Amino acid sequence: MKDMFQTTLVIAVMLVAGLIPRANAEYPEKPIRIVLPYPPGGGGDVVIRTLQPAFEKRLGQTIVVDYRPGAAGNIGMMEVVKAAPDGYTLVVGPTNNFVINQFLFRDMGFDPLTAFAPVTMLVENPYLVTISSAVPATTFAQFAAYARANPGKLNFGSPGNATVPHLSGLMFSDYLGARMVHVPYRGAQPGLLALVTNDVQMFIASYGIVAAHLASGKVRALAVSGDSRLKTLPNVPTTAEAGIPAGIIFSNWWALAAPRGTDPAIVTRLSQEFRAAAADAETQRKFLEQGAIAINNTPAEFAERMRVEAQAWKAIIVKTGAKLDN
């Protein structure tokens, strides 16, 4: 009994002296860097900036967004794979960086399903099928007829190879039999400018990115992915309502992850705080304006969704024959 008391006393003294870590009770003690593997101004940037005020308030620390674009997002993702698993370097990435790229690149140097500690999926962005106002169509049926009458003559843009809009565009073109030509851009903004000038005739994008162009009348929305219409665009039908079969136009999601090996207590704390930040009234208002839907699942739920979706996307890539240069 005496020995047990002495051992307990020694441990207590060591804890007070800081010689034994206290289960990250003081985390975070410094700013947190969030790597975004894309240029500023895109969908991920909008998501982070929307969550940032509430998250910083809850954690009492600054969020530093570090843009690391390149190689379809792989450069930024690898940056986090190699980072210390201490909770101070995280990544916010989209669907393609977690469940698509591994089937398009011969060797990324990491497997997204095992290289990260999943934290939470942040939001889902339903995608709009948009066309240039120069195209003689105002409905999906009219555009489908126009595209079929002009095989190989229309272009569709995307924010880059291997992205969800790229793969959805391939599926869409295949369904129409239109042989549309894919034109990849470095992010959504330059692609949308190409849509405005009719350099590309179709672009698949989230509402938050394309809203200003819709308001100007230079771009038209034909349909939106997902089960329901956007509250911000009540007159735009869902893909099902427009007559587009399921499994062609997909939504995109953005998620938060840490390097593999990050303390589970830190992962849990981050997940809880980001989910609480997403529930903030002002954050919810901004998401509504952007046409975004908060997901806010647990680390385990995020991991399971990655596993399931990876297999689904693998089948799509095989079906379309998608490559990084088409």
PDB file of C-alpha atoms in Angstrom, residues 51-63 277:
ATOM      1  CA  LEU A  51     -16.195  28.317 -40.713  1.00  0.00           C
ATOM      2  CA  GLN A  52     -13.117  30.243 -39.629  1.00  0.00           C
ATOM      3  CA  PRO A  53     -14.663  32.926 -37.344  1.00  0.00           C
ATOM      4  CA  ALA A  54     -16.738  30.490 -35.271  1.00  0.00           C
ATOM      5  CA  PHE A  55     -13.955  27.910 -35.103  1.00  0.00           C
ATOM      6  CA  GLU A  56     -11.332  30.445 -34.018  1.00  0.00           C
ATOM      7  CA  LYS A  57     -13.698  31.741 -31.356  1.00  0.00           C
ATOM      8  CA  ARG A  58     -14.316  28.260 -29.987  1.00  0.00           C
ATOM      9  CA  LEU A  59     -10.655  27.208 -29.898  1.00  0.00           C
ATOM     10  CA  GLY A  60      -9.169  30.579 -29.026  1.00  0.00           C
ATOM     11  CA  GLN A  61      -6.534  30.252 -31.729  1.00  0.00           C
ATOM     12  CA  THR A  62      -5.932  31.630 -35.207  1.00  0.00           C
ATOM     13  CA  ILE A  63      -6.463  29.543 -38.329  1.00  0.00           C
ATOM     14  CA  ALA A 277     -18.820  25.896 -35.547  1.00  0.00           C
TER      15      ALA A 277
END
